[in-house]
Coordinates of C-alpha atoms in Angstrom, one line a residue:
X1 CA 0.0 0.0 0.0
X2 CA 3.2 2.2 1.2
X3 CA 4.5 1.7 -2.4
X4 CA 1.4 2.6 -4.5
X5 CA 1.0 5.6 -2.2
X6 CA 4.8 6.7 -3.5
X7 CA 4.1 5.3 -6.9
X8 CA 0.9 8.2 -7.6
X9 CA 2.9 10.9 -5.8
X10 CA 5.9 9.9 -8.3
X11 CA 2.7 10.0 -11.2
X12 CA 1.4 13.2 -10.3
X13 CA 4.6 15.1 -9.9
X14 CA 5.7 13.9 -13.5
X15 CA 2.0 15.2 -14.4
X16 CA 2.5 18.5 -12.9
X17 CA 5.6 19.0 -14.9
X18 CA 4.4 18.0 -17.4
X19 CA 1.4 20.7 -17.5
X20 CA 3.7 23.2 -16.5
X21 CA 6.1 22.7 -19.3
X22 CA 3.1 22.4 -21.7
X23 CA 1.4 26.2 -19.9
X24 CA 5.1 27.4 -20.7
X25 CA 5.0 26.3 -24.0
X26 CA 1.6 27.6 -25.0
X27 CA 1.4 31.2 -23.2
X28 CA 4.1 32.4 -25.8
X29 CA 1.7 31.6 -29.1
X30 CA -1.4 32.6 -27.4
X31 CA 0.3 36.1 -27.1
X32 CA 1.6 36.2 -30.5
X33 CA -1.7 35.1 -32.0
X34 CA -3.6 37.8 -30.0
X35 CA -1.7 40.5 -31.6
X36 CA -2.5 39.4 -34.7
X37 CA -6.4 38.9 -34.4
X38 CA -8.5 41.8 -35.2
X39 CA -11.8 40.9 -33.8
X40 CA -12.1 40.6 -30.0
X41 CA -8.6 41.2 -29.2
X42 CA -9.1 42.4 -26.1
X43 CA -10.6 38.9 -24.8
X44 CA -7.5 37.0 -26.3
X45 CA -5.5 40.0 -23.9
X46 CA -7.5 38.8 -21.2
X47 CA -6.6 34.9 -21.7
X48 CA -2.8 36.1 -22.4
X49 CA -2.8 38.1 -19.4
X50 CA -3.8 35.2 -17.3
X51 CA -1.8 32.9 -18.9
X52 CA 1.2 35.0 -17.8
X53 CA 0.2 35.2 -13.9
X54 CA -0.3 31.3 -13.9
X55 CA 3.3 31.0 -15.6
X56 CA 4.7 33.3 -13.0
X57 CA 3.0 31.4 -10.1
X58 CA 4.2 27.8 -11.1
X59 CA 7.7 29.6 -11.2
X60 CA 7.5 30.6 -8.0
X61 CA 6.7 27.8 -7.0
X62 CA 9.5 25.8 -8.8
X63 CA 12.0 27.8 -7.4
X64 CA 9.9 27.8 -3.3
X65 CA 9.7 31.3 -3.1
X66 CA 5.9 31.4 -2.2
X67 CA 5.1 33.6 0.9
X68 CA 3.4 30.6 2.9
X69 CA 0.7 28.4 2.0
X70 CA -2.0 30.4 2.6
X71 CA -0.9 33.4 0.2
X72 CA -0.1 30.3 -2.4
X73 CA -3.6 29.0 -1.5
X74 CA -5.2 33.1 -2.2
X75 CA -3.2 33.1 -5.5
X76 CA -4.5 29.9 -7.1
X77 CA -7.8 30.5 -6.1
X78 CA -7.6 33.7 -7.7
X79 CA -5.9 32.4 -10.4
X80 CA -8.9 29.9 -11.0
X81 CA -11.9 32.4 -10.9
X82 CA -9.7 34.0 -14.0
X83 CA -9.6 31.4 -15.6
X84 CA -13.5 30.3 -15.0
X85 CA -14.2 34.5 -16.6
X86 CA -12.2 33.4 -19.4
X87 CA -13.7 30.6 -20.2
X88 CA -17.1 32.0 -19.5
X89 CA -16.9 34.9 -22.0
X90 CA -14.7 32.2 -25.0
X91 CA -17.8 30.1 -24.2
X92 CA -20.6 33.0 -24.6
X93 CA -18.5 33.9 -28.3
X94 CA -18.2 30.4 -29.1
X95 CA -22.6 30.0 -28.6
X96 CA -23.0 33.1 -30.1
X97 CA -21.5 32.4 -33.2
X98 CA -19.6 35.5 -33.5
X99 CA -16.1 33.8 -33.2
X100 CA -17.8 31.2 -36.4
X101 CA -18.5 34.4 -38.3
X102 CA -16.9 37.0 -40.8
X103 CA -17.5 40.8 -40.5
X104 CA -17.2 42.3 -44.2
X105 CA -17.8 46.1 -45.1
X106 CA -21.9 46.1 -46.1
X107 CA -20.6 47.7 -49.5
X108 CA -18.6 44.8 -50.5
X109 CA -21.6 42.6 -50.0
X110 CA -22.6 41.2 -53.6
X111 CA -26.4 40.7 -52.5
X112 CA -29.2 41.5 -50.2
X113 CA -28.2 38.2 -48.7
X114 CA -25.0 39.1 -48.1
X115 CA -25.2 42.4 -46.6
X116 CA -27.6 40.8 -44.3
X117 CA -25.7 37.9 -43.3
X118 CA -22.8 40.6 -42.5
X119 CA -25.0 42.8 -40.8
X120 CA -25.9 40.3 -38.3
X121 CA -22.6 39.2 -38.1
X122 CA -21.7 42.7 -36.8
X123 CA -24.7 42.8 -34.7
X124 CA -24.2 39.6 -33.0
X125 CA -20.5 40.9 -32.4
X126 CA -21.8 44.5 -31.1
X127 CA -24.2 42.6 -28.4
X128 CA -21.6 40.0 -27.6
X129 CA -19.4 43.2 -26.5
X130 CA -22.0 44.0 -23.8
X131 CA -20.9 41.1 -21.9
X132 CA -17.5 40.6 -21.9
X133 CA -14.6 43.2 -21.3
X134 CA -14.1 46.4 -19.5
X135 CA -16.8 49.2 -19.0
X136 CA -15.6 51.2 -21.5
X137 CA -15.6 48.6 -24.1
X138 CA -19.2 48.3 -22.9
X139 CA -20.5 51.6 -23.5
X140 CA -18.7 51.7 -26.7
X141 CA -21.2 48.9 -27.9
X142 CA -24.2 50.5 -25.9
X143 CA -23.4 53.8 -27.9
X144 CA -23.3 51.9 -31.7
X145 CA -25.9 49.6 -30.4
X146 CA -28.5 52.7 -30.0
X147 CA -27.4 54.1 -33.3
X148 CA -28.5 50.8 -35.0
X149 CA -31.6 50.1 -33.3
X150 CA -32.5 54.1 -34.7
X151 CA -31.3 52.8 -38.2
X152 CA -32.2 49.0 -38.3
X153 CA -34.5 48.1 -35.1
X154 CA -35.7 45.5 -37.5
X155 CA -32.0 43.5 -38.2
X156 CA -31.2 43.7 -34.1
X157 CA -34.6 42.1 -33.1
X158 CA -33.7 39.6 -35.6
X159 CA -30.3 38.3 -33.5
X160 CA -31.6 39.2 -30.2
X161 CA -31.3 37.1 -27.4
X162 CA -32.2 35.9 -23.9
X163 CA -29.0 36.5 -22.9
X164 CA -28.0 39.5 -24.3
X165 CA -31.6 40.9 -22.6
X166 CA -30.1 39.8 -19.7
X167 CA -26.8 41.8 -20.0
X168 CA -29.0 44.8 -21.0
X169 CA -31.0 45.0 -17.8
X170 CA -27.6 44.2 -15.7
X171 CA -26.1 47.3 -17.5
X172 CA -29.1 49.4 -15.7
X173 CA -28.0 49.1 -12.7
X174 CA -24.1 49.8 -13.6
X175 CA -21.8 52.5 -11.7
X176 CA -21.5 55.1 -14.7
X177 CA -24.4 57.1 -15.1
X178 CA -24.2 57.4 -18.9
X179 CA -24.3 53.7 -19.4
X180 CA -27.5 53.5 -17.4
X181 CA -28.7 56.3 -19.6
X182 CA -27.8 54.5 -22.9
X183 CA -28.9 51.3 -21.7
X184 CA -32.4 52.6 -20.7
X185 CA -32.9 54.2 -24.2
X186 CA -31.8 50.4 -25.9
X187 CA -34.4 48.9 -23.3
X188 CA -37.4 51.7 -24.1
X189 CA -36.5 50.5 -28.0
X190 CA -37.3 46.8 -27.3
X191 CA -40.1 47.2 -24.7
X192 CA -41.8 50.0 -27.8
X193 CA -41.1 47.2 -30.6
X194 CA -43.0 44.7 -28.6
X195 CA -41.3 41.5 -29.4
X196 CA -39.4 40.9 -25.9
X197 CA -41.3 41.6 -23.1
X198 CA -41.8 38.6 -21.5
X199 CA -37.7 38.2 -21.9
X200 CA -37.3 41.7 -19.9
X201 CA -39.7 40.8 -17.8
X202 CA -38.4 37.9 -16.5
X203 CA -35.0 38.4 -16.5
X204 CA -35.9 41.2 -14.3
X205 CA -36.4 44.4 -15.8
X206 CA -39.0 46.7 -13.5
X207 CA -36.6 47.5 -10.4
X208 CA -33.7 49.2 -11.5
X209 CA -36.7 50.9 -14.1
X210 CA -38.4 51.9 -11.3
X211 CA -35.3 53.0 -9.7
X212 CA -34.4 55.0 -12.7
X213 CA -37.8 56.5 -12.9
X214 CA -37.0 57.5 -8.8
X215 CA -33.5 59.0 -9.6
X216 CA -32.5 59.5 -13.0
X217 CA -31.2 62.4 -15.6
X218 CA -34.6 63.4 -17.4
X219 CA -33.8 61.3 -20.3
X220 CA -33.4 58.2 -17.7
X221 CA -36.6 59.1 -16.4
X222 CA -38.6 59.6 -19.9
X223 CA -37.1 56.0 -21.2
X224 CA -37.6 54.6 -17.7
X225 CA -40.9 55.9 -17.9
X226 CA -41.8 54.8 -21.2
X227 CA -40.8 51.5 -21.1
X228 CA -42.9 51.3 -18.0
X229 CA -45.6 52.0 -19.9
X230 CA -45.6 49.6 -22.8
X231 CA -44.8 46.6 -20.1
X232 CA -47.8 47.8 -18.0
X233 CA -50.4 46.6 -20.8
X234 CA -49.6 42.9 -19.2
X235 CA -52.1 42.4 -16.0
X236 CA -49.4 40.5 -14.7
X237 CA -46.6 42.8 -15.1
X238 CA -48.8 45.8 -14.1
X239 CA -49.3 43.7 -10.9
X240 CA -45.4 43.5 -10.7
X241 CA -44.7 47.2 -10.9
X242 CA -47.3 47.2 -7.8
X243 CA -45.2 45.1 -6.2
X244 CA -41.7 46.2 -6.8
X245 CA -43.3 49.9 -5.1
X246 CA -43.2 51.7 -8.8
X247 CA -46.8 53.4 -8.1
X248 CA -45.0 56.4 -5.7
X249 CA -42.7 57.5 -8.4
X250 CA -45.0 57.6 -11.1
X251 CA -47.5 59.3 -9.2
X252 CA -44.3 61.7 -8.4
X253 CA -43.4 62.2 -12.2
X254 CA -47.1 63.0 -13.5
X255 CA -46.9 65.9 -10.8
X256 CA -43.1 67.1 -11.6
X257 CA -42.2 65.5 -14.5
X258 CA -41.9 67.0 -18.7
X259 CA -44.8 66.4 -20.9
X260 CA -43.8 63.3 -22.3
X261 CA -43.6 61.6 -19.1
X262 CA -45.9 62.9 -17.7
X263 CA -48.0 61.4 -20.2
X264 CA -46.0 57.9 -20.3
X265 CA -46.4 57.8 -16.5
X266 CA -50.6 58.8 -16.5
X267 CA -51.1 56.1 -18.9
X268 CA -49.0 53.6 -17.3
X269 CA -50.6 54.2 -13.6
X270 CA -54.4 54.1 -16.2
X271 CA -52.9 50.6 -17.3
X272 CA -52.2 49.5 -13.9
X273 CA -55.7 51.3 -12.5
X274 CA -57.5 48.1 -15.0
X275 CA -56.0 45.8 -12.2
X276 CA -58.9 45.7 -9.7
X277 CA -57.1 44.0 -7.0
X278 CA -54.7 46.9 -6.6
X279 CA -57.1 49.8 -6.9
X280 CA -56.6 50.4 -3.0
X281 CA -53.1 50.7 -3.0
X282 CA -53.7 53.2 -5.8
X283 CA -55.9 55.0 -3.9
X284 CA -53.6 54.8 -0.7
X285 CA -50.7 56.3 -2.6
X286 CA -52.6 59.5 -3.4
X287 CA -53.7 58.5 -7.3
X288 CA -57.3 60.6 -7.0
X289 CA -55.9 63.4 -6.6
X290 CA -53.1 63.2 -8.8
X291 CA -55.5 62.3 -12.1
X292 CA -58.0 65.0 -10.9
X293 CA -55.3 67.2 -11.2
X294 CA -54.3 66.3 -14.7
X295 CA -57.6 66.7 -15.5
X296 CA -57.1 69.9 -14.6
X297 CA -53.6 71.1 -15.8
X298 CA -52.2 68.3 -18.2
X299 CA -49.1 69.6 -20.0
X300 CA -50.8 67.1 -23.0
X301 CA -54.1 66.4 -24.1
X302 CA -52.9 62.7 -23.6
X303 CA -52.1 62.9 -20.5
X304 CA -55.7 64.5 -19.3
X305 CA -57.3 61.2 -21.7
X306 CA -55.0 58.8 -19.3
X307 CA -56.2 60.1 -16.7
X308 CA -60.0 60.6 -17.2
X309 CA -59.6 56.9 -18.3
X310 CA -57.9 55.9 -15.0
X311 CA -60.7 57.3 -13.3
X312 CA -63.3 55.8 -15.0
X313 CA -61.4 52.6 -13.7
X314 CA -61.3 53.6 -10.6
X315 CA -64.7 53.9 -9.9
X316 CA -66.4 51.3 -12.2
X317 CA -67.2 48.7 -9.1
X318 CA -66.0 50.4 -5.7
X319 CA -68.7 52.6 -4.1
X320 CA -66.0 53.8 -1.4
X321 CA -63.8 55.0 -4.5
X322 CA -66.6 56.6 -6.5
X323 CA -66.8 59.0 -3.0
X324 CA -63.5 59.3 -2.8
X325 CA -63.5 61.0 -6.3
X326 CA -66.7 62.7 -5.9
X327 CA -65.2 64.2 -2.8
X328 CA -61.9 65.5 -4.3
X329 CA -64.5 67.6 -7.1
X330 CA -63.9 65.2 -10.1
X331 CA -67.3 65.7 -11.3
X332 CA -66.8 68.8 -11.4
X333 CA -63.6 68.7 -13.3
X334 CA -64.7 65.7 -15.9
X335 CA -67.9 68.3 -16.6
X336 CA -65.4 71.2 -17.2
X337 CA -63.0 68.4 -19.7
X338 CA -65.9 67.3 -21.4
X339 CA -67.0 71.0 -22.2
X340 CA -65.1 70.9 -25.2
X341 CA -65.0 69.8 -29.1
X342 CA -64.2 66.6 -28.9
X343 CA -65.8 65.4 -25.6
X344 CA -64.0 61.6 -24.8
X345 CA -65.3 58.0 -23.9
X346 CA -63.7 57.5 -21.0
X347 CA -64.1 60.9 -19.2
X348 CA -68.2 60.4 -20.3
X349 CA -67.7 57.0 -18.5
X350 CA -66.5 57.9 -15.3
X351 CA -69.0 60.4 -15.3
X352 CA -71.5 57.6 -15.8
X353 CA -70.1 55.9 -12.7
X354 CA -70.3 58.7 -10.8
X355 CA -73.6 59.9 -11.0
X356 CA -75.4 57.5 -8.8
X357 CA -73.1 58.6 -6.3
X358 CA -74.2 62.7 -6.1
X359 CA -77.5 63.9 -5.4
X360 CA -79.7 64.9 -8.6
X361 CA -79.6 69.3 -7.3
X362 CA -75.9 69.2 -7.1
X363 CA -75.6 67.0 -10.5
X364 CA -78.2 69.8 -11.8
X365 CA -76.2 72.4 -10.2
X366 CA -73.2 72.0 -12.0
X367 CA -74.7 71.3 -15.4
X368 CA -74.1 67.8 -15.9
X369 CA -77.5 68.0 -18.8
X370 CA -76.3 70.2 -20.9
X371 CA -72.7 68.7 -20.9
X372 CA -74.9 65.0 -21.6
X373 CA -76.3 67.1 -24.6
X374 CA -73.4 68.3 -26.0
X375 CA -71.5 64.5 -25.8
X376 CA -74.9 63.2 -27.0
X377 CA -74.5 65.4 -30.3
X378 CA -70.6 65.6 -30.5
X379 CA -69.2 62.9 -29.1
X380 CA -67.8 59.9 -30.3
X381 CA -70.1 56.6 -31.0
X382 CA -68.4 55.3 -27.7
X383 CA -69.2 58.6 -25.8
X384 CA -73.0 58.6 -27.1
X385 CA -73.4 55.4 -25.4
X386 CA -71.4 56.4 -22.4
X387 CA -74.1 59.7 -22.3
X388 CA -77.1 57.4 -23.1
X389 CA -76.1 55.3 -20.2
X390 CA -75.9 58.0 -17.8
X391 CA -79.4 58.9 -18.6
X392 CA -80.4 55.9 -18.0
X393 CA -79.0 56.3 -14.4
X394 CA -80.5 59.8 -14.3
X395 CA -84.0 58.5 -14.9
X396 CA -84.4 58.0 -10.9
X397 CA -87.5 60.6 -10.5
X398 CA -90.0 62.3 -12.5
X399 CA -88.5 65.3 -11.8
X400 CA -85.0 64.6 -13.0
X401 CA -86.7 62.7 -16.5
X402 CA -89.0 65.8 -16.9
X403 CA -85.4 68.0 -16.9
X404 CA -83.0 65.5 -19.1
X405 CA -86.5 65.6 -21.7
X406 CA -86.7 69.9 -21.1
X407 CA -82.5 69.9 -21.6
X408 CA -82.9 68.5 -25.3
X409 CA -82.0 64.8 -25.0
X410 CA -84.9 63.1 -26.3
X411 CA -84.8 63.7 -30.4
X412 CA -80.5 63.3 -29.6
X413 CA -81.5 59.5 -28.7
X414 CA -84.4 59.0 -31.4
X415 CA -81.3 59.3 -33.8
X416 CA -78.9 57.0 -31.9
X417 CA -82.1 54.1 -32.7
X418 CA -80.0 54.7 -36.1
X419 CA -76.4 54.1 -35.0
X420 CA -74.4 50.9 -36.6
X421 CA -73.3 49.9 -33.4
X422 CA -76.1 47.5 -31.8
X423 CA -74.9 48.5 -27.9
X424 CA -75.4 52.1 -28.7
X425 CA -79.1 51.3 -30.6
X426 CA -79.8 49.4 -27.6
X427 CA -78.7 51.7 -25.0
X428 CA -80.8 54.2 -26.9
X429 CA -83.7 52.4 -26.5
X430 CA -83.3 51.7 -22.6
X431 CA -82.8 55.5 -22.4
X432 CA -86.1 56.6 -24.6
X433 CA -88.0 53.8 -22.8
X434 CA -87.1 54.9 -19.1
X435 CA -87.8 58.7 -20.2
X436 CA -91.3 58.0 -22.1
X437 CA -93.4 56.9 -18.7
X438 CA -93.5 60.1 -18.1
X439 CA -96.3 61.7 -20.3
X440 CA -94.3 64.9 -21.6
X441 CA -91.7 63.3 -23.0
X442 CA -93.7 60.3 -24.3
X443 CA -95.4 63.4 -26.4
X444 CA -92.2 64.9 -27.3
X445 CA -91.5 61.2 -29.1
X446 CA -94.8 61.4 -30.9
X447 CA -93.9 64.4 -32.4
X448 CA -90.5 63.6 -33.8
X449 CA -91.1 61.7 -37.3
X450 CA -89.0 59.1 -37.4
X451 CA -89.5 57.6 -34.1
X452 CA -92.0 54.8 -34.8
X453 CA -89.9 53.5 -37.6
X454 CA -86.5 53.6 -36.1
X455 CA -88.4 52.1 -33.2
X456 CA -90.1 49.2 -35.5
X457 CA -87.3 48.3 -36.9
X458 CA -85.8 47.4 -33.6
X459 CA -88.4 44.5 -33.7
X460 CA -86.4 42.5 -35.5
X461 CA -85.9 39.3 -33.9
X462 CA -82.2 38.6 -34.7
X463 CA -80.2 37.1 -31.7
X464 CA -77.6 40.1 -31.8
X465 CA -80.7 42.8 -31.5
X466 CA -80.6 43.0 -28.0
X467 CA -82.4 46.5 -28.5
X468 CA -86.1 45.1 -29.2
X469 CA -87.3 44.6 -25.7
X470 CA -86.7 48.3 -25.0
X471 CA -88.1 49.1 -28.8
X472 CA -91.5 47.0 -27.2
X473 CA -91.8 49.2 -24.3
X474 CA -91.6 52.5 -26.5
X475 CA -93.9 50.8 -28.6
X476 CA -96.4 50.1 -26.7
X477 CA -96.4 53.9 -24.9
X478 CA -96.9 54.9 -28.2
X479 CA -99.6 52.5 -29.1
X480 CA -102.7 54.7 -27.7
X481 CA -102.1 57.0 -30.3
X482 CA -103.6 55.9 -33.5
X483 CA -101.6 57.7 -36.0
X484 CA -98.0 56.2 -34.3
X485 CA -100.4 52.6 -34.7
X486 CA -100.7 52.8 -38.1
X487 CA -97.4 53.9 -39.1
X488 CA -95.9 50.7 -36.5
X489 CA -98.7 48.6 -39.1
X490 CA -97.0 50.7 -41.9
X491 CA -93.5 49.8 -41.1
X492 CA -94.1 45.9 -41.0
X493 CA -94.6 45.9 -36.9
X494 CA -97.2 42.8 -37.1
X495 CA -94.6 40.7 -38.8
X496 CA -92.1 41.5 -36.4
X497 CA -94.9 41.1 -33.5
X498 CA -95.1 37.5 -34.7
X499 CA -92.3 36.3 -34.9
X500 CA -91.0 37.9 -31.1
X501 CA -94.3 35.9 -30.1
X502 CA -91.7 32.9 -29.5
X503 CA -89.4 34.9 -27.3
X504 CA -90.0 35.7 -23.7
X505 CA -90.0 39.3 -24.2
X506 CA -92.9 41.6 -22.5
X507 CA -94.8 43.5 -23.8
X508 CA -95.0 41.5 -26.7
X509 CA -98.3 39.7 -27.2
X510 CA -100.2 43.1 -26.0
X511 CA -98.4 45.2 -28.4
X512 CA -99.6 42.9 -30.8
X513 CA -103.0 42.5 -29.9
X514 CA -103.7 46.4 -30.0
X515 CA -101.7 46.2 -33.9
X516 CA -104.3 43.5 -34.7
X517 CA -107.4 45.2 -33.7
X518 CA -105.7 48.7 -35.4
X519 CA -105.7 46.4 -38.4
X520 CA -109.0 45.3 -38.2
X521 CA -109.9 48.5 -37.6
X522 CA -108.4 50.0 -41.0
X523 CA -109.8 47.1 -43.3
X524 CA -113.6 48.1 -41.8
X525 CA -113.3 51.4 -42.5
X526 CA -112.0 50.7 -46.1
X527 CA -114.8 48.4 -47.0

């Protein structure tokens, strides 16, 4: 046993010679070779350089000049994490294929082919540089790296990778300033061309964004901002910037920040307000207040759009949150937005939530009828229906349906009964039909021309007409009158009648009878 013991200490010496001799033999041509290469030379310097040290080590160590075993010990290990960073970054050209390619000048290319092979071959090379080497060398490729993505976003999307995402979002969080602020512009390129965002997501993008949005030059903050913004339109990533605490510092830059992040930041915090699990965190961080306020002094018309649109999430299901608004004066301020030329959707909407919430002298008060007039004959298709729904909530008393039919609304609506869109027909309908049980305004339909056909042919008994239930209603209000009978028996109604027989809709079979015995009535007096 004593003999095989001396036998592998005999082996491994010989080996260890061996190695050395061959390290001794080999560091010379490495350093010869990496003069001559062109491409990466700095990384062959690197290999060289450590070449060298483990040279000099084994050297003191031939010749027992080592200070102790423990400094030895220090050295190697040293020595070893070199060499595992050396054969990390040989490894990440080797998989990248950058070391397997050839860089030619894109004019020499003799096709389309050609030039783009070489262009990703220089690509691949440029994002290989963001992980390997010195910071300088690094913001070298950050700089010529946002200069291509200006030029030729489509060719860098092309050879992107997981891994060169990952070195992207380490760089955000890296000691010089500028190469944050290059870094962030590369990462607001790729969130904007929405191809990676799951990658930058999960290789953990949002805190040092969030951080940059926090404490960043104001081109940091705008990128920071904006890349924010496109990731926020994932529930689960606007869930994330929850979580990570990036609510306080948007809410910060929509009251201190330039126009264009102000309006990245509104939009993002109207993305996030969709989430309605983390409404009341929104509302603890001061968010009301804030949107109000846009509402109110927006640098950009954007950025009062975000946030009429992050109220109008705010209060579509929480009671407690439609107060909350209601007592900060947002109805007052969505009245005052909407008093304009091109009255929006979502600002019509909130109002809509809101109005249930106010009692009907203060909604009177501030003028919320004529502002549901002026969106009822201006607005967008979407902000019709959003006004024709908020008269349906109005219609609570005789009083406040006598004062919505006084303000103008009721020929507004007649016309909606004509609108492509079958939600905005049907809220229509509801509207007129809630408004006509009062007498004044059921004469006010009588007297406008086309009511009984627009109503008639909201009869029709196609599944997708979900309007003809109300249109039965109307009908039949209108049905003591025997001109508005005979133009419903005009305008095909006992057809229509007939076939809504088979549906469970009320109103129905009444409506019919009375068109019937109008019918009957007509033939009699003919013969």
């Amino acid at each position: 046993m004593v003999e095989e013991v001396r036998n592998d200490a005999v082996i491994n010496s010989q080996a260890a010679e061996d190695w050395l001799l061959q390290v001794q033999e080999y560091a010379p041509i490495a350093l010869r070779k990496a003069r001559e290469v062109k491409v990466f030379p700095e990384q062959l310097q690197a290999v060289s350089k450590t070449l060298d040290e483990a040279i000099e080590l084994a050297e003191m160590c031939v010749k027992g000049k080592y200070e102790g075993k423990l400094r030895m010990q220090s050295d190697l290990d040293s020595l070893s994490c070199k060499f595992d960073l050396n054969l990390r970054d040989c490894g990440l050209l080797i998989k990248s294929g950058v070391l397997g390619d050839v860089t030619f000048p894109l004019a020499a290319s003799n096709s389309s082919t050609d030039s783009e092979s070489a262009t990703h071959s220089s690509i691949k090379e440029l994002l290989a540089r963001l992980q390997i080497g010195h910071l300088e060398a690094k913001h070298k490729a950050i700089d010529s790296l946002v200069e291509i993505l200006q030029e030729d976003e489509k060719n860098v999307l092309a050879v992107l990778g997981r891994s060169n995402i990952a070195a992207l979002v380490q760089l955000l969080t890296a000691t010089s300033p500028r190469i944050r602020e290059k870094t962030v512009t590369v990462i607001c390129s790729l969130a904007e061309s929405g191809s990676c965002e799951d990658w930058l997501v999960s290789e953990g993008v949002l805190p040092p964004l969030i951080r940059l949005v926090e404490s960043s030059s104001a081109v940091g903050k705008e990128k920071s901002t904006i890349s924010l913004q496109r990731l926020s339109m994932s529930t689960e990533t606007a869930r994330s910037i929850v979580g990570h605490g990036g609510v306080g510092p948007l809410i910060d830059i929509c009251q201190t920040g330039d126009s264009v992040s102000q309006a990245a930041a509104a939009c993002t915090l109207k993305n996030i307000s969709a989430v309605p699990e983390v409404q009341q965190t929104l509302a603890e961080e001061g968010i009301i207040s804030v949107m109000i306020n846009l509402l109110d002094h927006g640098i950009l018309l954007g950025s009062k759009e975000y946030a009429a649109e992050c109220l109008q999430n705010l209060t579509s299901t929480d009671d407690n949150l439609r107060k909350c608004v209601v007592s900060e004066g947002g109805i007052q301020s969505l009245l005052t937005y909407l008093d304009g030329p091109l009255p929006q959707e979502s600002a019509v909407g909130a109002l809509r939530n809101l109005v249930c919430s106010v009692s009907e002298d203060i909604l009177v008060s501030h003028g919320v009828l004529p502002i549901l007039v002026h969106v009822l004959k201006s607005g967008s298709p979407g902000a019709q229906q959003a006004a024709a729904s908020a008269v349906c909530q109005l219609c609570s008393s005789s009083e406040m349906k006598k004062m919505i039919g006084e303000a103008g609304c009721i020929t507004l609506l007649v016309n909606m009964l004509e609108a492509k869109s079958n939600s905005n027909r049907e809220v229509a309908a509801q509207a007129l039909s809630s408004l006509m049980s009062l007498s004044q305004n059921c004469k006010e339909v009588k007297r406008i021309g086309k009511s009984v056909p627009n109503l008639v042919q909201l009869l029709d008994p196609n599944p997708q007409n979900t309007a003809k239930k109300y249109a039965v209603t109307c009908l039949n209000l209108l049905s003591s009158s025997k001109k508005c009978k005979k133009l419903m028996i005009s305008y095909g109604a006992i057809g229509y009648l007939k076939k809504l027989t088979e549906m469970d809709i009320p109103g129905v079979k009444k409506l019919l009878e009375r068109m019937e015995r109008g019918k009957f009535r007509v033939l009699m007096n003919l013969v």
